[in-house]
Amino acid sequence: MSDRTVPSVLFVCVHNAGRSQMAAAFLTHLAGDRVRVRSAGSAPADTVNPAVVAAMAETGIDIAAETPKVLTTEAVLASDVVITMGCGDSCPVFPGKRYLDWPLEDPAGHGLDQIRPIRDAIEHRVRTLLADLGIPAHT
């Protein structure tokens, strides 16, 4: 990690409309200002998937105002940990960065019943990441 006292995590998926938005929201919710959180997509959608917004609302986390963002080299360089979720070769790789790949199903085109298990898997992975970073999760 960098010399900063607060680690920076970047979540990346193709459209930044589902998986990476959920992961960023969970990390922000559970870590607060103890982690810098970013999310981006290699080919961002116009809006966050409404079914994903609904699934997150069920957990008490509101992401309705979020917008997909384009993945930039600067975002990767500014991050200590880069977590990819299905963006394949379109994610830039730089030496000295910690990369994790979370193979999770894309929620695009799915309803709430199919998104809930994806959401829950993401929350579990985020909690594991926090433990790995030595940061206790807010309850």
mmCIF file of C-alpha atoms in Angstrom:
data_model
loop_
_atom_site.group_PDB
_atom_site.id
_atom_site.type_symbol
_atom_site.label_atom_id
_atom_site.label_comp_id
_atom_site.label_asym_id
_atom_site.label_seq_id
_atom_site.Cartn_x
_atom_site.Cartn_y
_atom_site.Cartn_z
ATOM 1 C CA MET A 1 0.000 0.000 0.000
ATOM 2 C CA SER A 2 0.995 3.585 -0.375
ATOM 3 C CA ASP A 3 2.297 5.805 2.413
ATOM 4 C CA ARG A 4 -1.184 7.205 3.001
ATOM 5 C CA THR A 5 -2.828 6.219 6.234
ATOM 6 C CA VAL A 6 -6.170 5.644 4.527
ATOM 7 C CA PRO A 7 -6.152 2.880 1.878
ATOM 8 C CA SER A 8 -7.806 3.527 -1.475
ATOM 9 C CA VAL A 9 -9.885 0.865 -3.217
ATOM 10 C CA LEU A 10 -11.142 0.944 -6.807
ATOM 11 C CA PHE A 11 -13.913 -1.402 -7.954
ATOM 12 C CA VAL A 12 -14.082 -1.972 -11.714
ATOM 13 C CA CYS A 13 -16.618 -3.743 -13.893
ATOM 14 C CA VAL A 14 -17.651 -3.225 -17.499
ATOM 15 C CA HIS A 15 -20.637 -0.904 -17.148
ATOM 16 C CA ASN A 16 -20.180 0.426 -13.574
ATOM 17 C CA ALA A 17 -23.924 -0.037 -13.261
ATOM 18 C CA GLY A 18 -24.165 -3.077 -10.998
ATOM 19 C CA ARG A 19 -21.407 -5.070 -9.310
ATOM 20 C CA SER A 20 -18.865 -2.280 -8.835
ATOM 21 C CA GLN A 21 -21.568 0.134 -7.657
ATOM 22 C CA MET A 22 -22.779 -2.371 -5.047
ATOM 23 C CA ALA A 23 -19.232 -3.083 -3.867
ATOM 24 C CA ALA A 24 -18.372 0.602 -3.571
ATOM 25 C CA ALA A 25 -21.598 1.277 -1.671
ATOM 26 C CA PHE A 26 -20.999 -1.578 0.763
ATOM 27 C CA LEU A 27 -17.396 -0.514 1.379
ATOM 28 C CA THR A 28 -18.403 3.106 1.923
ATOM 29 C CA HIS A 29 -21.208 2.027 4.269
ATOM 30 C CA LEU A 30 -19.058 -0.402 6.261
ATOM 31 C CA ALA A 31 -15.790 1.558 6.387
ATOM 32 C CA GLY A 32 -16.887 5.181 6.323
ATOM 33 C CA ASP A 33 -13.958 7.554 5.928
ATOM 34 C CA ARG A 34 -11.411 4.877 6.858
ATOM 35 C CA VAL A 35 -11.153 3.849 3.188
ATOM 36 C CA ARG A 36 -11.181 5.947 0.010
ATOM 37 C CA VAL A 37 -13.641 4.264 -2.341
ATOM 38 C CA ARG A 38 -13.939 4.586 -6.120
ATOM 39 C CA SER A 39 -15.785 2.651 -8.786
ATOM 40 C CA ALA A 40 -15.584 2.808 -12.552
ATOM 41 C CA GLY A 41 -16.354 0.912 -15.727
ATOM 42 C CA SER A 42 -14.406 0.136 -18.860
ATOM 43 C CA ALA A 43 -17.553 0.906 -20.914
ATOM 44 C CA PRO A 44 -19.873 2.738 -18.487
ATOM 45 C CA ALA A 45 -23.633 2.616 -18.883
ATOM 46 C CA ASP A 46 -25.793 5.727 -18.822
ATOM 47 C CA THR A 47 -27.373 4.891 -15.462
ATOM 48 C CA VAL A 48 -27.061 2.482 -12.559
ATOM 49 C CA ASN A 49 -29.238 -0.604 -13.032
ATOM 50 C CA PRO A 50 -32.606 0.175 -11.335
ATOM 51 C CA ALA A 51 -32.909 -3.404 -10.042
ATOM 52 C CA VAL A 52 -29.488 -3.026 -8.397
ATOM 53 C CA VAL A 53 -30.657 0.234 -6.801
ATOM 54 C CA ALA A 54 -33.717 -1.635 -5.467
ATOM 55 C CA ALA A 55 -31.616 -4.543 -4.178
ATOM 56 C CA MET A 56 -29.304 -2.175 -2.311
ATOM 57 C CA ALA A 57 -32.274 -0.247 -0.896
ATOM 58 C CA GLU A 58 -33.363 -3.510 0.738
ATOM 59 C CA THR A 59 -30.137 -3.374 2.775
ATOM 60 C CA GLY A 60 -30.727 0.248 3.755
ATOM 61 C CA ILE A 61 -28.135 1.634 1.325
ATOM 62 C CA ASP A 62 -29.347 4.240 -1.173
ATOM 63 C CA ILE A 63 -27.380 4.360 -4.435
ATOM 64 C CA ALA A 64 -30.118 6.017 -6.492
ATOM 65 C CA ALA A 65 -28.033 9.166 -7.003
ATOM 66 C CA GLU A 66 -24.918 7.308 -8.190
ATOM 67 C CA THR A 67 -23.825 7.528 -11.821
ATOM 68 C CA PRO A 68 -21.531 5.231 -13.801
ATOM 69 C CA LYS A 69 -18.023 6.604 -14.257
ATOM 70 C CA VAL A 70 -15.412 5.855 -16.888
ATOM 71 C CA LEU A 71 -12.294 3.969 -15.838
ATOM 72 C CA THR A 72 -9.226 6.196 -16.045
ATOM 73 C CA THR A 73 -5.532 5.536 -15.646
ATOM 74 C CA GLU A 74 -5.521 8.193 -12.915
ATOM 75 C CA ALA A 75 -8.104 6.281 -10.870
ATOM 76 C CA VAL A 76 -6.005 3.124 -11.047
ATOM 77 C CA LEU A 77 -2.805 4.971 -10.151
ATOM 78 C CA ALA A 78 -4.519 6.637 -7.165
ATOM 79 C CA SER A 79 -5.696 3.274 -5.764
ATOM 80 C CA ASP A 80 -3.896 0.854 -3.482
ATOM 81 C CA VAL A 81 -6.225 -2.037 -4.280
ATOM 82 C CA VAL A 82 -7.946 -2.554 -7.641
ATOM 83 C CA ILE A 83 -10.763 -5.089 -7.665
ATOM 84 C CA THR A 84 -11.990 -6.220 -11.058
ATOM 85 C CA MET A 85 -15.337 -7.852 -11.676
ATOM 86 C CA GLY A 86 -15.493 -9.108 -15.219
ATOM 87 C CA CYS A 87 -13.773 -6.328 -17.151
ATOM 88 C CA GLY A 88 -11.134 -8.699 -18.554
ATOM 89 C CA ASP A 89 -8.288 -7.213 -20.549
ATOM 90 C CA SER A 90 -9.802 -3.715 -20.574
ATOM 91 C CA CYS A 91 -8.596 -3.071 -17.007
ATOM 92 C CA PRO A 92 -5.160 -1.429 -16.957
ATOM 93 C CA VAL A 93 -2.503 -3.142 -14.862
ATOM 94 C CA PHE A 94 0.300 -1.187 -13.210
ATOM 95 C CA PRO A 95 3.231 -2.511 -11.184
ATOM 96 C CA GLY A 96 2.994 -1.988 -7.438
ATOM 97 C CA LYS A 97 -0.788 -2.183 -7.283
ATOM 98 C CA ARG A 98 -2.640 -4.961 -5.527
ATOM 99 C CA TYR A 99 -5.154 -6.565 -7.874
ATOM 100 C CA LEU A 100 -8.002 -8.871 -6.942
ATOM 101 C CA ASP A 101 -10.494 -10.406 -9.339
ATOM 102 C CA TRP A 102 -13.936 -11.188 -8.020
ATOM 103 C CA PRO A 103 -15.671 -13.473 -10.532
ATOM 104 C CA LEU A 104 -19.289 -12.499 -9.945
ATOM 105 C CA GLU A 105 -22.257 -12.819 -12.250
ATOM 106 C CA ASP A 106 -23.283 -9.617 -14.015
ATOM 107 C CA PRO A 107 -26.691 -8.489 -12.691
ATOM 108 C CA ALA A 108 -27.599 -6.877 -16.028
ATOM 109 C CA GLY A 109 -30.912 -8.184 -17.304
ATOM 110 C CA HIS A 110 -31.759 -9.931 -14.041
ATOM 111 C CA GLY A 111 -34.586 -9.294 -11.614
ATOM 112 C CA LEU A 112 -34.368 -8.765 -7.868
ATOM 113 C CA ASP A 113 -34.545 -12.478 -7.040
ATOM 114 C CA GLN A 114 -31.430 -13.121 -9.149
ATOM 115 C CA ILE A 115 -29.603 -9.977 -7.982
ATOM 116 C CA ARG A 116 -29.968 -10.612 -4.248
ATOM 117 C CA PRO A 117 -27.462 -13.525 -4.180
ATOM 118 C CA ILE A 118 -24.971 -11.421 -6.195
ATOM 119 C CA ARG A 119 -25.468 -8.514 -3.775
ATOM 120 C CA ASP A 120 -24.999 -10.792 -0.768
ATOM 121 C CA ALA A 121 -21.825 -12.322 -2.253
ATOM 122 C CA ILE A 122 -20.435 -8.835 -2.824
ATOM 123 C CA GLU A 123 -21.192 -7.806 0.759
ATOM 124 C CA HIS A 124 -19.401 -10.918 2.034
ATOM 125 C CA ARG A 125 -16.351 -10.174 -0.134
ATOM 126 C CA VAL A 126 -16.285 -6.539 0.993
ATOM 127 C CA ARG A 127 -16.389 -7.612 4.642
ATOM 128 C CA THR A 128 -13.518 -10.026 3.979
ATOM 129 C CA LEU A 129 -11.567 -7.236 2.254
ATOM 130 C CA LEU A 130 -12.060 -4.965 5.263
ATOM 131 C CA ALA A 131 -10.800 -7.680 7.612
ATOM 132 C CA ASP A 132 -7.792 -8.179 5.313
ATOM 133 C CA LEU A 133 -7.086 -4.431 5.457
ATOM 134 C CA GLY A 134 -7.370 -4.530 9.267
ATOM 135 C CA ILE A 135 -10.382 -2.220 9.306
ATOM 136 C CA PRO A 136 -13.345 -3.216 11.465
ATOM 137 C CA ALA A 137 -16.695 -2.920 9.698
ATOM 138 C CA HIS A 138 -19.342 -0.554 11.018
ATOM 139 C CA THR A 139 -22.457 -2.482 11.921
#
